[in-house]
Tab-separated table of C-alpha atoms in Angstrom:
chain	number	residue	atom	x	y	z
A	1161	MET	CA	-20.248	26.497	-36.033
A	1162	ALA	CA	-16.190	26.132	-36.667
A	1163	THR	CA	-17.046	23.619	-39.480
A	1164	GLN	CA	-18.785	25.562	-41.800
A	1165	PRO	CA	-17.028	28.276	-43.641
A	1166	SER	CA	-19.613	30.853	-43.479
A	1167	HIS	CA	-20.325	30.542	-40.174
A	1168	ARG	CA	-16.945	31.270	-39.281
A	1169	THR	CA	-16.752	34.517	-41.101
A	1170	SER	CA	-19.941	35.622	-39.761
A	1171	PHE	CA	-18.958	34.728	-36.455
A	1172	ILE	CA	-15.246	36.598	-36.914
A	1173	GLU	CA	-16.729	39.863	-38.337
A	1174	SER	CA	-19.259	40.121	-35.605
A	1175	SER	CA	-17.000	39.592	-33.035
A	1176	ILE	CA	-14.606	42.124	-34.420
A	1177	GLN	CA	-16.990	44.719	-34.947
A	1178	ARG	CA	-18.502	44.772	-31.037
A	1179	ALA	CA	-15.222	45.049	-30.078
A	1180	ARG	CA	-14.576	47.882	-31.803
A	1181	LEU	CA	-17.844	49.333	-31.198
A	1182	TYR	CA	-17.351	48.991	-27.238
A	1183	GLY	CA	-13.911	50.262	-27.232
A	1184	PHE	CA	-12.480	46.669	-26.094
A	1185	HIS	CA	-8.956	45.927	-26.641
A	1186	GLY	CA	-9.294	42.326	-27.568
A	1187	LEU	CA	-11.181	39.601	-27.784
A	1188	ASP	CA	-11.336	36.350	-25.476
A	1189	LEU	CA	-12.548	32.932	-26.453
A	1190	CYS	CA	-13.791	31.073	-23.387
A	1191	CYS	CA	-14.416	28.002	-22.044
A	1192	VAL	CA	-13.434	25.688	-24.784
A	1193	GLU	CA	-11.966	22.588	-23.820
A	1194	PRO	CA	-10.443	19.515	-25.809
A	1195	ASP	CA	-12.482	17.692	-28.107
A	1196	THR	CA	-12.354	13.664	-29.187
A	1197	ASN	CA	-13.526	14.889	-32.901
A	1198	THR	CA	-10.574	14.969	-34.248
A	1199	THR	CA	-12.097	16.779	-37.486
A	1200	LYS	CA	-14.005	19.045	-34.693
A	1201	MET	CA	-10.003	20.295	-33.452
A	1202	GLU	CA	-8.979	20.873	-37.064
A	1203	ASN	CA	-11.811	23.248	-38.256
A	1204	MET	CA	-11.266	24.805	-34.757
A	1205	GLY	CA	-7.662	25.500	-35.888
A	1206	ILE	CA	-8.789	26.722	-39.115
A	1207	LEU	CA	-11.242	29.179	-37.182
A	1208	PHE	CA	-8.508	30.293	-35.048
A	1209	ASP	CA	-6.414	31.073	-38.575
A	1210	ASP	CA	-9.261	32.831	-39.731
A	1211	TRP	CA	-10.006	34.936	-36.747
A	1212	ARG	CA	-6.050	36.368	-36.608
A	1213	THR	CA	-6.249	36.991	-40.487
A	1214	ALA	CA	-9.357	39.014	-39.997
A	1215	ILE	CA	-8.067	41.056	-37.019
A	1216	ASP	CA	-4.531	41.821	-39.009
A	1217	ARG	CA	-6.762	43.025	-42.048
A	1218	GLU	CA	-9.292	45.242	-40.104
A	1219	SER	CA	-6.425	46.767	-38.171
A	1220	LYS	CA	-4.473	47.885	-41.368
A	1221	ASN	CA	-7.719	48.923	-42.917
A	1222	SER	CA	-8.710	51.217	-40.221
A	1223	THR	CA	-4.800	52.285	-39.128
A	1224	ARG	CA	-5.824	51.156	-35.296
A	1225	SER	CA	-4.012	48.849	-33.467
A	1226	PRO	CA	-4.834	44.954	-33.922
A	1227	LEU	CA	-6.947	43.653	-31.360
A	1228	LEU	CA	-5.676	41.274	-28.499
A	1229	LEU	CA	-6.867	37.634	-29.339
A	1230	THR	CA	-6.935	35.159	-25.982
A	1231	LEU	CA	-7.935	32.152	-25.150
A	1232	LEU	CA	-9.015	30.830	-21.791
A	1233	GLY	CA	-8.056	27.551	-21.741
A	1234	TYR	CA	-8.622	23.901	-19.659
A	1235	TYR	CA	-5.770	23.298	-17.421
A	1236	LEU	CA	-4.360	20.699	-19.706
A	1237	PRO	CA	-3.973	21.195	-23.322
A	1238	SER	CA	-5.302	17.446	-23.943
A	1239	LYS	CA	-8.390	15.608	-22.502
A	1240	ASN	CA	-8.223	11.821	-22.068
A	1241	THR	CA	-7.293	11.031	-26.080
A	1242	ALA	CA	-8.024	14.470	-27.537
A	1243	SER	CA	-6.154	17.723	-27.580
A	1244	TYR	CA	-5.985	21.604	-28.612
A	1245	PRO	CA	-5.016	22.588	-31.879
A	1246	MET	CA	-1.807	23.195	-30.154
A	1247	GLU	CA	0.221	24.593	-33.649
A	1248	SER	CA	-2.835	27.236	-34.506
A	1249	ILE	CA	-3.079	28.488	-30.780
A	1250	ARG	CA	0.823	29.441	-30.648
A	1251	ARG	CA	0.708	31.142	-33.901
A	1252	ASN	CA	-2.431	33.191	-33.129
A	1253	PHE	CA	-3.109	33.454	-29.825
A	1254	ASP	CA	-1.245	36.844	-27.772
A	1255	TRP	CA	-1.757	34.475	-24.780
A	1256	VAL	CA	-3.633	31.489	-23.123
A	1257	PHE	CA	-5.310	31.855	-19.951
A	1258	ILE	CA	-4.815	28.406	-17.698
A	1259	GLU	CA	-8.139	27.788	-15.731
A	1260	SER	CA	-5.961	26.680	-12.995
A	1261	TYR	CA	-8.878	25.733	-10.693
A	1262	TYR	CA	-12.241	23.414	-10.677
A	1263	TYR	CA	-9.893	20.391	-9.942
A	1264	HIS	CA	-11.774	18.939	-7.009
A	1265	LEU	CA	-15.440	19.771	-6.218
A	1266	PRO	CA	-18.079	18.642	-3.601
A	1267	THR	CA	-20.396	17.859	-6.262
A	1268	MET	CA	-18.468	15.433	-8.044
A	1269	GLU	CA	-16.019	13.426	-5.085
A	1270	ASN	CA	-16.577	12.234	-1.956
A	1271	PHE	CA	-13.766	13.968	-0.081
A	1272	THR	CA	-12.251	16.940	0.481
A	1273	GLY	CA	-9.775	18.592	-2.044
A	1274	ALA	CA	-7.747	21.444	-3.060
A	1275	HIS	CA	-9.459	23.172	-5.887
A	1276	SER	CA	-6.744	25.167	-7.163
A	1277	ALA	CA	-3.749	23.038	-6.011
A	1278	LEU	CA	-0.355	24.212	-7.634
A	1279	TYR	CA	1.183	20.915	-6.563
A	1280	ASP	CA	-0.665	17.437	-5.829
A	1281	PRO	CA	2.171	14.480	-5.054
A	1282	SER	CA	-0.709	12.026	-5.221
A	1283	SER	CA	-1.818	12.791	-8.690
A	1284	ASN	CA	-1.483	14.942	-11.948
A	1285	ILE	CA	-4.382	17.240	-11.020
A	1286	SER	CA	-2.391	20.373	-10.515
A	1287	THR	CA	-1.521	23.700	-11.724
A	1288	ASP	CA	2.095	22.508	-12.170
A	1289	TYR	CA	1.473	19.692	-13.724
A	1290	GLY	CA	-0.642	21.327	-16.397
A	1291	ILE	CA	1.538	24.341	-17.268
A	1292	LYS	CA	4.591	21.617	-17.826
A	1293	GLU	CA	2.352	19.699	-20.390
A	1294	TRP	CA	1.416	22.901	-22.181
A	1295	ILE	CA	5.250	23.837	-22.240
A	1296	SER	CA	5.765	20.251	-23.509
A	1297	ARG	CA	3.110	20.640	-26.314
A	1298	GLY	CA	4.835	23.698	-27.714
A	1299	LEU	CA	2.691	27.006	-25.982
A	1300	PRO	CA	5.543	28.998	-24.916
A	1301	ALA	CA	5.837	29.943	-21.035
A	1302	ASP	CA	5.797	33.433	-22.141
A	1303	LYS	CA	2.214	33.106	-23.587
A	1304	MET	CA	0.400	31.478	-20.280
A	1305	VAL	CA	-0.983	33.587	-18.406
A	1306	LEU	CA	-1.619	31.892	-14.791
A	1307	GLY	CA	-5.226	31.579	-13.430
A	1308	LEU	CA	-5.771	32.930	-9.560
A	1309	ALA	CA	-9.289	31.880	-7.965
A	1310	TYR	CA	-10.922	34.205	-5.637
A	1311	HIS	CA	-13.226	31.737	-4.208
A	1312	GLY	CA	-13.156	28.105	-2.752
A	1313	TYR	CA	-15.235	24.881	-1.825
A	1314	ALA	CA	-17.229	24.177	1.590
A	1315	TRP	CA	-17.376	20.374	2.054
A	1316	THR	CA	-19.023	18.804	4.836
A	1317	LEU	CA	-16.964	16.417	6.809
A	1318	LEU	CA	-18.016	12.972	7.415
A	1319	ASP	CA	-16.078	12.938	10.610
A	1320	PRO	CA	-15.121	16.324	12.016
A	1321	SER	CA	-12.098	14.808	13.427
A	1322	ALA	CA	-11.138	13.771	10.132
A	1323	ASN	CA	-10.270	17.333	8.521
A	1324	GLU	CA	-7.231	16.860	6.260
A	1325	ILE	CA	-7.247	16.996	2.325
A	1326	GLY	CA	-8.559	13.670	1.161
A	1327	SER	CA	-10.767	13.142	4.518
A	1328	PRO	CA	-14.230	11.901	3.854
A	1329	ALA	CA	-17.518	13.720	2.644
A	1330	THR	CA	-21.069	13.852	2.105
A	1331	GLY	CA	-21.228	16.442	-0.240
A	1332	PRO	CA	-21.654	20.185	-0.448
A	1333	ALA	CA	-21.656	22.263	2.700
A	1334	VAL	CA	-23.229	25.550	1.360
A	1335	MET	CA	-25.730	26.635	-1.513
A	1336	SER	CA	-26.340	23.564	-4.189
A	1337	ARG	CA	-22.779	23.313	-5.181
A	1338	GLY	CA	-20.435	24.473	-2.242
A	1339	LEU	CA	-19.124	27.440	-4.251
A	1340	ILE	CA	-18.378	30.277	-1.681
A	1341	PHE	CA	-16.542	33.633	-2.574
A	1342	TYR	CA	-13.388	35.051	-0.916
A	1343	LYS	CA	-15.089	37.616	0.923
A	1344	PHE	CA	-17.743	35.611	2.264
A	1345	ILE	CA	-15.227	33.279	3.880
A	1346	LYS	CA	-13.297	35.849	5.862
A	1347	SER	CA	-16.448	37.714	6.428
A	1348	SER	CA	-19.444	35.661	7.247
A	1349	MET	CA	-17.785	31.560	7.877
A	1350	GLY	CA	-15.828	32.614	11.164
A	1351	CYS	CA	-12.543	31.360	9.281
A	1352	ASP	CA	-9.460	33.005	11.609
A	1353	GLY	CA	-7.156	32.464	14.408
A	1354	GLU	CA	-6.640	28.156	14.706
A	1355	LYS	CA	-10.101	27.508	12.108
A	1356	VAL	CA	-7.294	28.513	9.387
A	1357	GLY	CA	-4.371	26.482	8.072
A	1358	TYR	CA	-2.056	26.630	5.363
A	1359	ASN	CA	-0.945	23.109	3.406
A	1360	SER	CA	2.579	24.069	1.541
A	1361	THR	CA	2.767	20.579	0.047
A	1362	TYR	CA	-0.921	21.855	-2.457
A	1363	VAL	CA	-0.486	25.156	-1.802
A	1364	THR	CA	-3.432	26.168	-0.241
A	1365	ASN	CA	-5.145	27.500	2.467
A	1366	TYR	CA	-8.106	25.514	4.267
A	1367	CYS	CA	-10.976	26.330	7.185
A	1368	ILE	CA	-12.500	24.154	9.686
A	1369	ASN	CA	-15.834	25.259	11.451
A	1370	GLY	CA	-17.166	22.377	12.923
A	1371	SER	CA	-18.239	19.706	10.050
A	1372	VAL	CA	-17.709	22.351	7.411
A	1373	TRP	CA	-14.502	22.103	5.924
A	1374	ILE	CA	-13.418	24.844	3.567
A	1375	GLY	CA	-10.580	24.939	0.691
A	1376	TYR	CA	-9.323	28.581	-0.526
A	1377	ASP	CA	-6.481	30.131	-1.619
A	1378	ASP	CA	-5.472	32.854	1.097
A	1379	VAL	CA	-2.722	35.691	1.102
A	1380	GLU	CA	0.086	32.697	1.979
A	1381	ALA	CA	-1.386	30.774	-1.309
A	1382	ILE	CA	-1.249	33.770	-3.556
A	1383	ARG	CA	2.008	34.986	-3.092
A	1384	THR	CA	3.301	31.559	-3.549
A	1385	LYS	CA	1.760	31.159	-7.062
A	1386	VAL	CA	2.802	34.595	-8.021
A	1387	SER	CA	6.207	33.851	-7.278
A	1388	TYR	CA	5.896	30.384	-9.492
A	1389	ALA	CA	4.479	32.235	-12.668
A	1390	ARG	CA	7.586	34.678	-12.165
A	1391	GLU	CA	9.974	31.833	-11.791
A	1392	LYS	CA	8.331	29.638	-14.695
A	1393	GLY	CA	8.828	33.143	-16.991
A	1394	LEU	CA	5.087	33.153	-17.515
A	1395	LEU	CA	3.635	36.058	-19.243
A	1396	GLY	CA	1.627	37.364	-15.567
A	1397	TYR	CA	-1.807	36.008	-13.549
A	1398	LYS	CA	-5.345	36.544	-13.777
A	1399	VAL	CA	-7.765	37.246	-11.262
A	1400	TRP	CA	-11.268	35.390	-11.581
A	1401	GLN	CA	-13.214	37.515	-10.140
A	1402	VAL	CA	-11.471	40.038	-8.774
A	1403	ASP	CA	-15.065	41.564	-7.038
A	1404	ASN	CA	-14.625	38.648	-4.908
A	1405	ASP	CA	-11.484	39.609	-2.691
A	1406	TYR	CA	-12.358	41.029	0.789
A	1407	ASN	CA	-10.738	44.477	1.731
A	1408	TRP	CA	-8.023	43.981	-1.189
A	1409	MET	CA	-6.395	41.653	0.986
A	1410	LEU	CA	-5.288	38.780	-1.928
A	1411	SER	CA	-5.212	41.630	-4.634
A	1412	LYS	CA	-2.354	43.546	-2.326
A	1413	ALA	CA	-0.266	40.008	-1.524
A	1414	ALA	CA	0.058	39.616	-5.127
A	1415	ALA	CA	1.076	43.110	-5.865
A	1416	GLN	CA	3.385	43.001	-2.399
A	1417	ASP	CA	4.757	39.721	-4.408
A	1418	GLU	CA	5.797	41.941	-7.271
A	1419	GLY	CA	7.132	44.461	-5.306
A	1420	LYS	CA	9.987	42.589	-4.162
A	1421	ASP	CA	11.533	42.425	-7.662
A	1422	GLN	CA	10.709	46.344	-7.374
A	1423	GLU	CA	12.448	46.488	-3.919
A	1424	ASN	CA	15.004	44.079	-4.908
A	1425	ASN	CA	15.873	46.392	-8.098
A	1426	ARG	CA	15.970	49.424	-5.856
A	1427	LEU	CA	18.229	47.703	-3.513
A	1428	LEU	CA	21.041	47.049	-6.123
A	1429	TRP	CA	20.403	50.262	-7.644
A	1430	ALA	CA	21.219	51.837	-3.790
A	1431	ILE	CA	24.500	49.427	-4.121
A	1432	LEU	CA	25.478	50.125	-7.321
A	1433	LEU	CA	25.141	54.159	-7.788
A	1434	PRO	CA	27.545	54.652	-4.965
A	1435	THR	CA	29.771	52.315	-6.029
A	1436	ILE	CA	29.583	53.799	-9.801
A	1437	ALA	CA	30.437	57.835	-7.984
A	1438	VAL	CA	33.123	56.212	-6.121
A	1439	VAL	CA	34.971	54.390	-9.144
A	1440	THR	CA	34.182	57.442	-11.297
A	1441	LEU	CA	35.941	59.837	-8.891
A	1442	LEU	CA	38.928	57.495	-8.490
A	1443	LEU	CA	39.213	57.556	-12.464
A	1444	GLY	CA	38.819	61.098	-12.641
A	1445	THR	CA	41.383	61.458	-9.593
A	1446	LEU	CA	43.591	59.398	-11.164
A	1447	THR	CA	43.659	60.983	-14.736
A	1448	TRP	CA	44.160	64.418	-13.063
A	1449	PHE	CA	47.352	62.724	-11.318
A	1450	PHE	CA	48.917	61.427	-14.518
A	1451	ARG	CA	47.939	64.403	-17.018
A	1452	ARG	CA	49.668	66.667	-13.997
A	1453	ARG	CA	52.776	64.174	-13.648
A	1454	LEU	CA	52.713	64.446	-17.791
A	1455	PHE	CA	52.976	67.819	-17.556
A	1456	LYS	CA	55.627	68.003	-14.779
A	1457	TRP	CA	58.073	65.889	-17.059
A	1458	LYS	CA	57.161	67.659	-20.383
A	1459	VAL	CA	58.379	70.826	-18.440
A	1460	LEU	CA	61.433	69.043	-16.976
A	1461	VAL	CA	62.536	67.843	-20.718
A	1462	THR	CA	62.185	71.310	-21.598
A	1463	ARG	CA	64.670	72.593	-18.709
A	1464	ILE	CA	66.812	69.880	-19.619
A	1465	MET	CA	66.798	70.747	-23.198
A	1466	ALA	CA	67.024	74.594	-22.715
A	1467	ILE	CA	70.209	74.072	-20.198
A	1468	ARG	CA	72.140	71.216	-22.566
A	1469	PRO	CA	74.211	73.446	-24.230
A	1470	GLN	CA	75.553	74.950	-21.240
A	1471	LYS	CA	76.410	71.796	-19.632
A	1472	LYS	CA	78.510	70.899	-22.724
A	1473	LEU	CA	80.736	74.313	-22.170
A	1474	GLN	CA	81.260	72.739	-18.719
A	1475	TYR	CA	83.536	69.859	-20.197
A	1476	PRO	CA	85.877	71.372	-22.792
A	1477	ASN	CA	87.829	68.515	-22.917
A	1478	LEU	CA	85.107	66.065	-23.876
A	1479	GLN	CA	86.173	64.639	-26.827
A	1480	GLU	CA	83.968	63.793	-30.148
A	1481	PHE	CA	84.606	61.320	-33.031
A	1482	SER	CA	83.175	62.068	-36.340
A	1483	PHE	CA	82.099	59.238	-39.085
A	1484	ALA	CA	85.308	58.897	-40.814
A	1485	ASP	CA	87.525	58.572	-37.317
A	1486	ILE	CA	84.729	55.585	-36.632
A	1487	LYS	CA	85.455	54.232	-39.913
A	1488	ALA	CA	88.930	54.546	-39.549
A	1489	ALA	CA	89.331	52.841	-36.247
A	1490	THR	CA	87.170	50.287	-37.114
A	1491	ARG	CA	88.763	49.202	-40.642
A	1492	ASN	CA	85.383	50.253	-42.260
A	1493	PHE	CA	83.581	48.527	-40.092
A	1494	SER	CA	84.743	45.152	-40.660
A	1495	HIS	CA	83.321	42.375	-39.431
A	1496	GLU	CA	86.637	41.003	-37.872
A	1497	ASN	CA	86.380	44.163	-35.603
A	1498	LYS	CA	82.693	43.838	-34.506
A	1499	LEU	CA	81.998	42.648	-30.797
A	1500	GLY	CA	78.550	42.423	-31.016
A	1501	GLU	CA	74.853	44.103	-31.859
A	1502	GLY	CA	72.244	45.489	-29.071
A	1503	GLY	CA	69.653	47.778	-29.340
A	1504	TYR	CA	71.792	50.737	-30.273
A	1505	GLY	CA	73.299	49.014	-33.006
A	1506	PRO	CA	77.019	47.181	-33.729
A	1507	VAL	CA	80.051	47.209	-31.399
A	1508	TYR	CA	83.167	47.073	-32.423
A	1509	LYS	CA	86.339	45.705	-30.640
A	1510	ALA	CA	90.097	46.642	-30.693
A	1511	TYR	CA	91.590	42.689	-30.451
A	1512	GLU	CA	94.041	43.527	-33.325
A	1513	PHE	CA	95.569	46.486	-31.456
A	1514	TRP	CA	96.218	44.415	-28.070
A	1515	LYS	CA	97.323	41.394	-30.395
A	1516	ASP	CA	99.688	43.610	-33.082
A	1517	GLY	CA	101.331	45.454	-29.253
A	1518	LYS	CA	99.223	48.290	-30.416
A	1519	SER	CA	96.984	48.642	-27.446
A	1520	MET	CA	97.908	52.130	-26.177
A	1521	GLU	CA	96.357	53.394	-29.402
A	1522	PHE	CA	92.957	51.963	-28.384
A	1523	MET	CA	92.914	54.118	-25.299
A	1524	ASP	CA	91.154	57.356	-24.921
A	1525	PRO	CA	93.392	59.713	-24.421
A	1526	LEU	CA	91.233	61.221	-21.774
A	1527	MET	CA	91.564	58.516	-19.635
A	1528	ASP	CA	93.707	59.921	-16.238
A	1529	ASP	CA	96.019	56.899	-16.421
A	1530	THR	CA	97.356	57.104	-19.533
A	1531	ASN	CA	100.832	57.395	-18.454
A	1532	SER	CA	100.419	53.973	-16.608
A	1533	ALA	CA	100.709	52.022	-19.985
A	1534	CYS	CA	101.447	48.740	-18.092
A	1535	LYS	CA	98.490	48.988	-16.083
A	1536	LEU	CA	95.764	49.901	-19.013
A	1537	VAL	CA	97.253	47.020	-20.839
A	1538	ARG	CA	96.772	44.742	-17.921
A	1539	CYS	CA	93.106	45.825	-18.092
A	1540	MET	CA	92.739	45.388	-21.551
A	1541	GLN	CA	94.320	41.600	-21.372
A	1542	VAL	CA	91.994	40.812	-18.513
A	1543	ALA	CA	89.234	42.365	-20.284
A	1544	LEU	CA	89.924	39.963	-23.113
A	1545	LEU	CA	89.841	36.690	-21.127
A	1546	CYS	CA	86.346	37.911	-19.785
A	1547	VAL	CA	84.941	37.644	-23.067
A	1548	GLN	CA	86.466	34.172	-24.496
A	1549	GLU	CA	84.268	32.016	-26.296
A	1550	LYS	CA	84.546	29.277	-23.619
A	1551	TRP	CA	83.736	29.216	-20.310
A	1552	GLU	CA	87.075	27.383	-19.129
A	1553	ASP	CA	88.734	30.101	-20.567
A	1554	ARG	CA	87.251	32.629	-18.790
A	1555	PRO	CA	88.650	33.858	-15.492
A	1556	SER	CA	86.951	33.886	-12.116
A	1557	MET	CA	85.779	37.017	-10.507
A	1558	LEU	CA	88.501	36.341	-8.100
A	1559	GLU	CA	91.026	35.421	-10.896
A	1560	VAL	CA	90.010	38.846	-12.527
A	1561	TYR	CA	90.912	40.690	-8.724
A	1562	SER	CA	93.515	38.805	-8.101
A	1563	MET	CA	95.185	40.085	-11.789
A	1564	LEU	CA	94.043	43.562	-11.733
A	1565	LYS	CA	96.040	43.390	-8.075
A	1566	ASN	CA	98.894	42.105	-9.767
A	1567	GLU	CA	98.624	38.997	-7.497
A	1568	ILE	CA	99.003	36.877	-10.502
A	1569	GLU	CA	102.270	37.630	-12.266
A	1570	ASP	CA	101.634	35.478	-15.318
A	1571	VAL	CA	98.103	36.385	-16.893
A	1572	PRO	CA	96.917	34.439	-19.431
A	1573	THR	CA	97.004	35.210	-23.241
A	1574	PRO	CA	93.994	36.107	-24.544
A	1575	LYS	CA	92.380	33.620	-27.606
A	1576	MET	CA	90.396	34.951	-30.429
A	1577	HIS	CA	87.674	35.783	-28.375
A	1578	ALA	CA	83.412	35.848	-28.654
A	1579	PHE	CA	81.927	37.295	-32.036
A	1580	ALA	CA	84.678	37.069	-34.118
A	1581	ALA	CA	85.098	35.368	-37.073
A	1582	ARG	CA	87.095	32.560	-38.205
A	1583	LYS	CA	90.085	33.332	-40.723
A	1584	ASP	CA	88.788	31.239	-43.508
A	1585	MET	CA	85.613	32.573	-43.335
A	1586	ASP	CA	84.347	34.868	-46.643
A	1587	VAL	CA	83.194	37.886	-45.082
A	1588	GLU	CA	81.768	38.841	-48.411
A	1589	ASN	CA	79.192	36.043	-47.914
A	1590	TYR	CA	78.959	36.171	-44.453
A	1591	GLN	CA	75.326	36.126	-44.233
A	1592	LYS	CA	74.697	33.233	-46.233
A	1593	SER	CA	77.497	31.296	-43.612
A	1594	THR	CA	76.640	32.396	-40.509
A	1595	GLU	CA	77.016	28.525	-38.989
A	1596	GLU	CA	81.140	29.086	-39.625
A	1597	THR	CA	81.372	31.899	-36.528
A	1598	CYS	CA	81.957	30.893	-33.405
A	1599	SER	CA	78.698	32.087	-31.877
A	1600	VAL	CA	75.457	31.881	-32.444
A	1601	ASN	CA	73.449	35.221	-33.100
A	1602	TYR	CA	76.533	37.016	-31.948
A	1603	ALA	CA	76.304	36.265	-28.323
A	1604	THR	CA	78.444	33.761	-26.181
A	1605	MET	CA	76.205	30.463	-24.969
A	1606	SER	CA	77.001	29.829	-21.321
A	1607	TRP	CA	75.831	27.200	-19.331
A	1608	ASP	CA	75.842	26.836	-15.022
A	1609	MET	CA	78.932	24.726	-14.583
A	1610	PRO	CA	81.136	24.832	-11.767
A	1611	ARG	CA	84.432	25.938	-12.314
């Protein structure tokens, strides 16, 4: 059919019409296995491309949602040397339902086996191996659906005492193929108590009743496989067939495993919501507190500004200096009178006053010791010694104390202190010759050295 364009067109159009007629949501291509005929696989890829194109065109013309297009595929993307047209499958199908069972059948093998084994340590015949192969061939995990089997297979044991997976068997134990539905396993085969086991290596259940050995998936296996699908990032799982369940035991087990995530999410929200509420309350409280503090500061500043004129009247002897006074005292802001510069601007000195014997002209008249000229001159002399350029010229704290207490009669004469410009420096070009000053960046350079 896939080799003839006219046959492909007829098949595609009839399938879409039939799906719309009965209100189906999509189309599922079933039971197609890889074929060793390369041309046949190439034509199958063309069929998939044409099918998707026709579905999209029909959706656009009918203004209805496009039909889903899915594939029931073999558990492996290749068989012997044959392979599916992987790129076409990836491009055109919404998902691929992996047929994750029929691995071991009593009509084909003379030993017991896990027909839907998730893992197999002794071979590559397992669901996990097949999923990895599909992914390695380019099919995204979120386009794969895991198959869950609601049926099992019954073998007749050659020796009832040898009843593990891989034990010798003589063929089917029930019916002609050994196929038995889960609901009959639970209701008619006496599979309960010690007769039932679970093999976590293969992820499968089994029941032993005399010489009958049944391999199937029970609650434990179903839960593990649903968890596996979630961990691998698969799109989901599909049951074959749901009417074979017994009292919805398997379906509930699958749903309960799904519910774990919902329960974890509820627990997470139960933790997060109170935390968010507490943090929000704390932030609100802090905001209120700081806004209240800010308001109090504004009120305090307003009050201070209101009473400031009154405080000025309480000190009538406070002397104020005009700009002209400061300009005259610093000799028109001469660099030679500059002591340094800080955050509030330059600071000027009166070294020349002391050197010329005019120290008292530098003193503030409001000082209560203006009558003790010697004491003030001594203080000024000690202060100038404390700002000498070289550390060895500066007195220690003990020496300062002794000088101020007049315990040292001969107080050294201060030299030209730090921040002063040399006499040979061109003041006008000061900015161009900062290397000629005694200090760097208007600051003394001090090192921790013993006196």
